[in-house]
Short mmCIF file of C-alpha atoms and ligand atoms in Angstrom, two decimals:
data_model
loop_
_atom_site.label_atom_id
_atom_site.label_comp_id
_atom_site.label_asym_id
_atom_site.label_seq_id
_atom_site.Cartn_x
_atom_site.Cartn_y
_atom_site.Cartn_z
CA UNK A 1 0.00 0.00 0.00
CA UNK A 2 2.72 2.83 1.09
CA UNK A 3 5.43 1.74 -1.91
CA UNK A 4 6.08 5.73 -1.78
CA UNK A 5 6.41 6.34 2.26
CA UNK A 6 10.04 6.25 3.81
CA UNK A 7 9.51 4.28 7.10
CA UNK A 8 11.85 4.31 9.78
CA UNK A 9 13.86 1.03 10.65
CA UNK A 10 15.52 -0.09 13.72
CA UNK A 11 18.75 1.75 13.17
CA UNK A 12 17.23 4.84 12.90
CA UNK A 13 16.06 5.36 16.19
CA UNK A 14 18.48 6.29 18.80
CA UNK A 15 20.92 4.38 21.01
CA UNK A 16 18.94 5.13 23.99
CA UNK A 17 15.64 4.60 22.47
CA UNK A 18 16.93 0.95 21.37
CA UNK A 19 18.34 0.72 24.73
CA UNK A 20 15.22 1.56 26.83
CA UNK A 21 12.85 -0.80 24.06
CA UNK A 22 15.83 -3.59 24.66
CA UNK A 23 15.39 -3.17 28.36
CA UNK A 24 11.68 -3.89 28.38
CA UNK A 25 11.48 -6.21 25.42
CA UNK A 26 14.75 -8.28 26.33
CA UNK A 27 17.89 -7.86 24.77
CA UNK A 28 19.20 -7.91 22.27
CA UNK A 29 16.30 -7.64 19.75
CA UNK A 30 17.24 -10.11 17.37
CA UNK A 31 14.69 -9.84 14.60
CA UNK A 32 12.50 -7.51 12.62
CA UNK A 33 9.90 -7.86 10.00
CA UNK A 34 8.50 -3.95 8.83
CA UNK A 35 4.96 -4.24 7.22
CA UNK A 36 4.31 -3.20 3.95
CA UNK A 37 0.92 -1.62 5.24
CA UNK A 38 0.26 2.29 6.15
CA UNK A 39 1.28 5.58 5.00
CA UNK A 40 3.61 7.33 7.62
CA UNK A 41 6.79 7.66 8.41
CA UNK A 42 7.33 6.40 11.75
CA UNK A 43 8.80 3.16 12.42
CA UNK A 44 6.78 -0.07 12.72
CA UNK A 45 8.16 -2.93 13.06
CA UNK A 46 7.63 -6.58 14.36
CA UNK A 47 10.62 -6.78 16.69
CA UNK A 48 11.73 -10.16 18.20
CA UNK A 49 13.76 -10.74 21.14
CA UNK A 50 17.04 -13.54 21.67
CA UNK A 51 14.47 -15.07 24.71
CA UNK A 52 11.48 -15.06 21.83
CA UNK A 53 9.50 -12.59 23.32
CA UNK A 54 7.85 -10.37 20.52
CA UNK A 55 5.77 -7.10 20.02
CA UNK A 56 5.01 -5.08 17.52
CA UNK A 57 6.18 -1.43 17.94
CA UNK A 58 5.15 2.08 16.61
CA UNK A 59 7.54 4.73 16.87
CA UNK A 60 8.12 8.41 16.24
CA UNK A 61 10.62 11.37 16.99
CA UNK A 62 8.65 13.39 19.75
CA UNK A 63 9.27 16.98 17.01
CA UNK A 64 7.72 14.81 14.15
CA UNK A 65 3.96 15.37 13.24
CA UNK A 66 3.16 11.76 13.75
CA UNK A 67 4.44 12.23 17.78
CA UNK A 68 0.52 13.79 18.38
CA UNK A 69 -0.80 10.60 16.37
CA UNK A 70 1.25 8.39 18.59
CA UNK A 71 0.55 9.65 21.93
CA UNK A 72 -3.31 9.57 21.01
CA UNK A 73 -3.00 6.40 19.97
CA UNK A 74 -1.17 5.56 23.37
CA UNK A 75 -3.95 7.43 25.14
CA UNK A 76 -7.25 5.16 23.18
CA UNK A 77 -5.08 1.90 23.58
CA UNK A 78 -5.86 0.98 27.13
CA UNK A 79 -9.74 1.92 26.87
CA UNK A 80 -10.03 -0.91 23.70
CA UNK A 81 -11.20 -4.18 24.52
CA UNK A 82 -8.68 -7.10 22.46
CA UNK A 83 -11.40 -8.42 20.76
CA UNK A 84 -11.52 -5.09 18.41
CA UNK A 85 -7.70 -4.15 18.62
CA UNK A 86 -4.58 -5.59 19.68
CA UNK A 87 -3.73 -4.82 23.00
CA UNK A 88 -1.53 -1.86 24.26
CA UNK A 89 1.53 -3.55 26.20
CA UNK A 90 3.20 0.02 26.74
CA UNK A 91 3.80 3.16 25.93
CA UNK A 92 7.20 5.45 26.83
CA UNK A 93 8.73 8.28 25.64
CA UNK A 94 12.60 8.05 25.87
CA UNK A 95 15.35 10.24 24.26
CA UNK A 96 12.89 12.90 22.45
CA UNK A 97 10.86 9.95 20.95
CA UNK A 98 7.72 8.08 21.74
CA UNK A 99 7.47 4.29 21.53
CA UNK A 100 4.25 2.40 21.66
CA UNK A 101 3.86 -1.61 22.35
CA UNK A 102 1.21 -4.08 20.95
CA UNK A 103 0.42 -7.51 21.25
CA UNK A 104 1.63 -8.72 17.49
CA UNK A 105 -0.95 -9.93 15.77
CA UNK A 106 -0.19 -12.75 13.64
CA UNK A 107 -2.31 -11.94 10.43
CA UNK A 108 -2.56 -10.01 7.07
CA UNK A 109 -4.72 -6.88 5.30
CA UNK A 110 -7.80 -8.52 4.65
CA UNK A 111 -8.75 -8.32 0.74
CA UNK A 112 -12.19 -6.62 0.58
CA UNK A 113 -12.56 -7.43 -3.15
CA UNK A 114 -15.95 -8.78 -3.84
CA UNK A 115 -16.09 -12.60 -3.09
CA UNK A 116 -13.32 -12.58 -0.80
CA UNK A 117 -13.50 -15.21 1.89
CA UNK A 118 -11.99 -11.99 4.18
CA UNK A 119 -14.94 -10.16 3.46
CA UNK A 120 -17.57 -11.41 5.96
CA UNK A 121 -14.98 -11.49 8.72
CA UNK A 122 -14.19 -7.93 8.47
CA UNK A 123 -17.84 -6.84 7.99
CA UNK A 124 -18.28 -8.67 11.32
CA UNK A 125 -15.69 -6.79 12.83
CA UNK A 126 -17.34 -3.17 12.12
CA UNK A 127 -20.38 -4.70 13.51
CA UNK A 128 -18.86 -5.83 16.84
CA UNK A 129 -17.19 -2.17 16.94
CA UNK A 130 -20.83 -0.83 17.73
CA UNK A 131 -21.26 -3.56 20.11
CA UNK A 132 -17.83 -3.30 22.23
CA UNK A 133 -17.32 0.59 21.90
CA UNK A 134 -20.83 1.77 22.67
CA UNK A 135 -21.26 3.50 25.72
CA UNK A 136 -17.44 4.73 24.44
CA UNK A 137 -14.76 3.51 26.68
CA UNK A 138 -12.30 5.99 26.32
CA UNK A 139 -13.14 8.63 28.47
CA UNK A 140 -10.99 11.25 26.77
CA UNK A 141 -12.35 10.55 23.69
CA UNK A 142 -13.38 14.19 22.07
CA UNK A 143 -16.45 14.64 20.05
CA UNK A 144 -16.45 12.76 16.52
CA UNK A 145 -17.83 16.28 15.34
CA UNK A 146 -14.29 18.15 15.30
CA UNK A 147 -12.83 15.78 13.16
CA UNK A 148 -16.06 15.45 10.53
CA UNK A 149 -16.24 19.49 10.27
CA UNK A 150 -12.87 19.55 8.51
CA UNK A 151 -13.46 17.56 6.45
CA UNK A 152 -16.40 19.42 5.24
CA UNK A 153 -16.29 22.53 3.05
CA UNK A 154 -13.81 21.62 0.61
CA UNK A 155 -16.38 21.89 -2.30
CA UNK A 156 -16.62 25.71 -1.99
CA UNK A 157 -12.84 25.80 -2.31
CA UNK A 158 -12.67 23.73 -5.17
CA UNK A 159 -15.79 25.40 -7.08
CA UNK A 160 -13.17 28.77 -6.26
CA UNK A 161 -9.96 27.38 -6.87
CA UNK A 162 -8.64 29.02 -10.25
CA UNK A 163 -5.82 26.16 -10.37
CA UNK A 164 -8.34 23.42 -9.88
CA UNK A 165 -11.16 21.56 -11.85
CA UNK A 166 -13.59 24.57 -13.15
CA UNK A 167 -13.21 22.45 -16.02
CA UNK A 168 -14.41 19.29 -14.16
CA UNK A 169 -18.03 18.61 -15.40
CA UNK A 170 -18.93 16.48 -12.56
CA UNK A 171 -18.55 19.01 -10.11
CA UNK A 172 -20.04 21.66 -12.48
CA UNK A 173 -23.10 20.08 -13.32
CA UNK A 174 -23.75 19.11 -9.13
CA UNK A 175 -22.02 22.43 -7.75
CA UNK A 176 -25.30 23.66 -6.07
CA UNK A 177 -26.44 20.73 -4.51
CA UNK A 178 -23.02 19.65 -3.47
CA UNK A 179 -22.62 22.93 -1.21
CA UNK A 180 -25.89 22.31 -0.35
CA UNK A 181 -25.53 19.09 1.57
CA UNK A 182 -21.58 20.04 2.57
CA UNK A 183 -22.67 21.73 5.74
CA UNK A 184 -20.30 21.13 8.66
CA UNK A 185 -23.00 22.39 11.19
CA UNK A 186 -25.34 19.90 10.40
CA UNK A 187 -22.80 17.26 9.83
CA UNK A 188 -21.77 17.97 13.67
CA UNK A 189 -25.00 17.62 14.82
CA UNK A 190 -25.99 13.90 13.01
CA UNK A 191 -22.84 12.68 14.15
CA UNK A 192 -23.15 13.25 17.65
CA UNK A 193 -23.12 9.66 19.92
CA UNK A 194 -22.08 7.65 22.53
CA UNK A 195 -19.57 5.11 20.29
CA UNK A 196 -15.78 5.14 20.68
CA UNK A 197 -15.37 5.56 16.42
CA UNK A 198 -12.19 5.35 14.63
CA UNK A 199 -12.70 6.96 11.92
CA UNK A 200 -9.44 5.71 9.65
CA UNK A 201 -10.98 2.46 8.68
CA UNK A 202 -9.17 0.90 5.85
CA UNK A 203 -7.84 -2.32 5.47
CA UNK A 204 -5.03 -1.39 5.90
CA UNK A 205 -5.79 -0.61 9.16
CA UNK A 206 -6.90 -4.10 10.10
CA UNK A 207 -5.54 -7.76 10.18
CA UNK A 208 -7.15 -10.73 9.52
CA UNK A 209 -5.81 -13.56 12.10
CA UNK A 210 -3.79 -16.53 10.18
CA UNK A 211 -5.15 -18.79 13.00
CA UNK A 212 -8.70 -17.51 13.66
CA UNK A 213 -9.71 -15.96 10.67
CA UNK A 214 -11.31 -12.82 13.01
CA UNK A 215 -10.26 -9.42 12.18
CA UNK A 216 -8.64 -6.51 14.36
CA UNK A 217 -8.71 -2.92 13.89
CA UNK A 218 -5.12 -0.97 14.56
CA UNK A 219 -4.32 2.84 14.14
CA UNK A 220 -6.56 4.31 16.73
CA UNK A 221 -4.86 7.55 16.61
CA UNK A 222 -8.03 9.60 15.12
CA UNK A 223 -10.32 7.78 17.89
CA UNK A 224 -13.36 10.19 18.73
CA UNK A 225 -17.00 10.20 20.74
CA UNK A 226 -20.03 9.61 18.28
CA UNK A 227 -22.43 7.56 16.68
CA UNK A 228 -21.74 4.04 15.28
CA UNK A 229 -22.40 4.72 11.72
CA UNK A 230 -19.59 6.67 11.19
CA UNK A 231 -17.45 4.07 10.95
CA UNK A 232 -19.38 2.10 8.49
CA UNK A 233 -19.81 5.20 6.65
CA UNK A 234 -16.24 5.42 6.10
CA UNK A 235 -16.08 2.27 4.83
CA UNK A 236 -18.20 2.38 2.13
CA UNK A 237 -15.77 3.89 0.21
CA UNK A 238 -13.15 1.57 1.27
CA UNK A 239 -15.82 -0.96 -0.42
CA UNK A 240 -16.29 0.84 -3.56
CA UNK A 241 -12.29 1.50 -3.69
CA UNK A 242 -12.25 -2.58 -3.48
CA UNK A 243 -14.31 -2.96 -6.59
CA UNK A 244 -17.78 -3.10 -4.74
CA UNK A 245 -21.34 -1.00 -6.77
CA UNK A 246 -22.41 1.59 -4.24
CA UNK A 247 -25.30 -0.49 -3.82
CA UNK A 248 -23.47 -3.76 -3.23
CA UNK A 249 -21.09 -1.91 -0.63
CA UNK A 250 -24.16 -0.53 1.04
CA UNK A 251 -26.07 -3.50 1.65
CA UNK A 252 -22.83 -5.77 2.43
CA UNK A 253 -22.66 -3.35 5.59
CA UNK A 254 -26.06 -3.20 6.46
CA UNK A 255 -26.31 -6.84 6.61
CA UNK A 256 -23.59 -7.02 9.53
CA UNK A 257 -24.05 -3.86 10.91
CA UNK A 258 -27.06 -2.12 12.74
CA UNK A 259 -25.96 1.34 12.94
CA UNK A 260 -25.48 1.13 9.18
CA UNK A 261 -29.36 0.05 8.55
CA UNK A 262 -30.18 2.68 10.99
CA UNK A 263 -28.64 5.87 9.49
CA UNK A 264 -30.69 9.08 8.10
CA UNK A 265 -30.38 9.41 4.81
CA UNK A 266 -30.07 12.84 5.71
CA UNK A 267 -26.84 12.07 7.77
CA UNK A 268 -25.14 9.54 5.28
CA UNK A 269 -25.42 11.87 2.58
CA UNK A 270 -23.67 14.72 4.27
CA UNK A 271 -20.91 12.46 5.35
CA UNK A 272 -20.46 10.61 1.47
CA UNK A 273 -20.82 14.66 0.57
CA UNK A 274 -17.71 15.72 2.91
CA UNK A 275 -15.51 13.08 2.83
CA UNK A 276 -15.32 13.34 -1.36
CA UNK A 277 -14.92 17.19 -0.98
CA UNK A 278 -12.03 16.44 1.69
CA UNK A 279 -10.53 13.70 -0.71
CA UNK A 280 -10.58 15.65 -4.10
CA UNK A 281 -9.36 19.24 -2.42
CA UNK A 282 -6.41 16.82 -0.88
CA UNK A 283 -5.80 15.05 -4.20
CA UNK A 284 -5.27 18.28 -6.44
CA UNK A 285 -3.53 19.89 -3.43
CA UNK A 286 -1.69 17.44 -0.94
CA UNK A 287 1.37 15.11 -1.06
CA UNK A 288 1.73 13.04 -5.01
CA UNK A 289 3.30 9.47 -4.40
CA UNK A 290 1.39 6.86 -3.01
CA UNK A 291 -0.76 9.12 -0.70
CA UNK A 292 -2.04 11.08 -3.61
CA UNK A 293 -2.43 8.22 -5.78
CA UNK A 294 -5.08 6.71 -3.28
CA UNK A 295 -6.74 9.76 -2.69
CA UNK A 296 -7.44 10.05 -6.01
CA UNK A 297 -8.45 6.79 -6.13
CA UNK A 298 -10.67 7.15 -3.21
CA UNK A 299 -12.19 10.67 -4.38
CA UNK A 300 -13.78 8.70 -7.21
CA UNK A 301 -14.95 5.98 -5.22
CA UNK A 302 -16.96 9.02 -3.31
CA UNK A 303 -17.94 10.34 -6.56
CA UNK A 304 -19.89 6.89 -7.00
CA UNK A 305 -20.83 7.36 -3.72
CA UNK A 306 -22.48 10.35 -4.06
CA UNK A 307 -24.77 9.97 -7.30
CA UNK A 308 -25.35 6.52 -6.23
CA UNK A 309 -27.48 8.15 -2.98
CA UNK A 310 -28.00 11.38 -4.64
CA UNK A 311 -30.15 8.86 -7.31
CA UNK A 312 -28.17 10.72 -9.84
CA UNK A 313 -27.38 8.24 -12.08
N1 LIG B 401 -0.20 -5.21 16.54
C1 LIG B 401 0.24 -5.47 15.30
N2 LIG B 401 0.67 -6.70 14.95
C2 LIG B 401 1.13 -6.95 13.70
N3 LIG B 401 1.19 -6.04 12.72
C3 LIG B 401 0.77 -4.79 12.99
C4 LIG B 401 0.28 -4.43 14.29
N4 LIG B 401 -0.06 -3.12 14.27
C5 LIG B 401 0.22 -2.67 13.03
N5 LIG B 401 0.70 -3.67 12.25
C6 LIG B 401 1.14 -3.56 10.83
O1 LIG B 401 1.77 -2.31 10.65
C7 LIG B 401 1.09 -1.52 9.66
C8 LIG B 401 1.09 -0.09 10.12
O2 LIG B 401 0.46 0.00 11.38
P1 LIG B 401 -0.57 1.14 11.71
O3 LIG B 401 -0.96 0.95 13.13
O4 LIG B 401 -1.65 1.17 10.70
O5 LIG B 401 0.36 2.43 11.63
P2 LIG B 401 0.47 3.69 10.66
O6 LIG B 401 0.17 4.84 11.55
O7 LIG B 401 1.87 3.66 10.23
O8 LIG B 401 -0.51 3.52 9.53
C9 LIG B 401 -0.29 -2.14 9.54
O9 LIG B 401 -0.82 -1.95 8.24
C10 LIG B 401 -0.01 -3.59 9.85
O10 LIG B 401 0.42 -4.26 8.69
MG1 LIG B 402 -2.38 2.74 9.52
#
């Protein structure tokens, strides 16, 4: 997935930082596999010790932007219940960089393609989600609302943006309606709930257990307070991206999960309307590589998205 992101490796961190991991993990580490998975910087990294122990680490300088994402994700980890998420062994910050511990999971990005024996696993792990995180467990968890209000109003930027796609029919021909629905008030409001949401799920933000076949969710960092379909909402797109109809990756969600059959309309087609606008600003102006490859990607899977529940095509 992240063929253009520059992880860190072992080497790179610090002698004290691999001392003070050693010390807890049991030195010497003798063994590292670095997932393919992810798009950030920071090392991760499967690290065994000479004694076999083994955990799977996250870690970041304490100046770099992902330090913030770290230390949240410290923060969620010991509120999540191991049958969503691997479990948080530790967290320290040592020589200007944090390091975070996890059980390793044993396991590999589930394929969401359509057919996939993964599929039905993974659909029942956004369903158990609503079940284990709701009333949220995390009781610093901030409202879900902050984060969904950025992401709204980027279609008023790009209907402005002399550099960007005047030229772009589809937006043209839905402008109106578009800025209609893109409302970030409103979109605070429907969101509003009492689930812990995660609100980054991808598959590559799960794992699908060699031994078990059941799914976990990693990468709580953007953990918030709100209601359960806004997880499954943000998967839909992850469905779509997958090679899913609208339709199909609408209805293979509400089959597993509740919050998903119970959504307003109202609410589902602010969020599709947001997201996109969030996705297609970030394409045209964010990062190329890999990152801006799947946003691109992802901003027409929203596009879909859209007319699909707009009932424009
Ligand atoms: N507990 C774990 N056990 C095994 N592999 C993991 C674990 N946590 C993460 N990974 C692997 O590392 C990759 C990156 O981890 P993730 O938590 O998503 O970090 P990032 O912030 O870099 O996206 C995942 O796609 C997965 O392949
Ligand atoms: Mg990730």
């Amino acid at each position: 997935m992240n063929a253009g992101s520059v992880r860190a490796r072992w080497e790179d961190l610090p002698r004290e930082v691999r001392d003070a991991v050693e010390a807890r993990v049991g030195p010497p580490v003798v063994d590292f596999v670095y997932p393919a998975g992810g798009f950030t910087e920071g090392l991760a990294a499967r690290v065994r010790s000479a004694d076999g122990g083994e955990v799977f680490l996250k870690a970041s300088p304490l100046g770099a932007r992902m330090a913030s994402h770290y230390r949240a994700e410290a923060a969620v980890g010991k509120s999540l219940p191991t049958a969503v998420a691997p479990l948080l062994l530790w967290s320290m910050e040592a020589g200007d960089w944090i390091v975070n511990a996890f059980e390793p999971v044993q396991g590999r990005e589930p394929d969401l393609r359509p057919g996939s024996a993964d599929l039905d696993g993974v659909l029942d792990a956004v369903g158990l989600m609503e079940k284990e995180l709701t009333p949220c467990p995390f009781p610093g968890a901030g409202p879900v609302g902050a984060t969904l209000s950025t992401l709204a109003g980027h279609w008023v930027r790009l209907a402005a943006d002399p550099a960007g796609p005047r030229q772009d029919m589809w937006i043209a021909s839905r402008r109106s309606l578009l800025e209609e629905l893109d409302a970030p008030d409103r979109l605070v409001k429907l969101s509003a709930g009492d689930t812990l949401v995660h609100c980054d799920l991808r598959a590559d933000n799960m794992l699908t257990e060699s031994g078990t076949g059941r799914t976990r969710i990693l990468d709580w960092s953007w953990g918030a307070r709100g209601a359960a379909w806004v997880d499954a909402a943000f998967f839909v797109p992850q469905l779509i991206i997958a090679g899913h109809s609208p339709a199909g990756a609408e209805a293979a969600l509400a089959a597993r999960v509740p919050a998903w059959r119970a959504v307003a309309p109202e609410a589902a087609n602010a969020f599709a309307v947001a997201l996109t606008g969030y996705w297609s600003w970030h394409h045209g102006h964010g990062p190329g590589g890999a990152l801006g490859a799947y946003r691109g990607r992802a901003a027409q899977a929203g596009r879909r998205w859209i007319d699909y529940r707009l009932a424009l095509i």
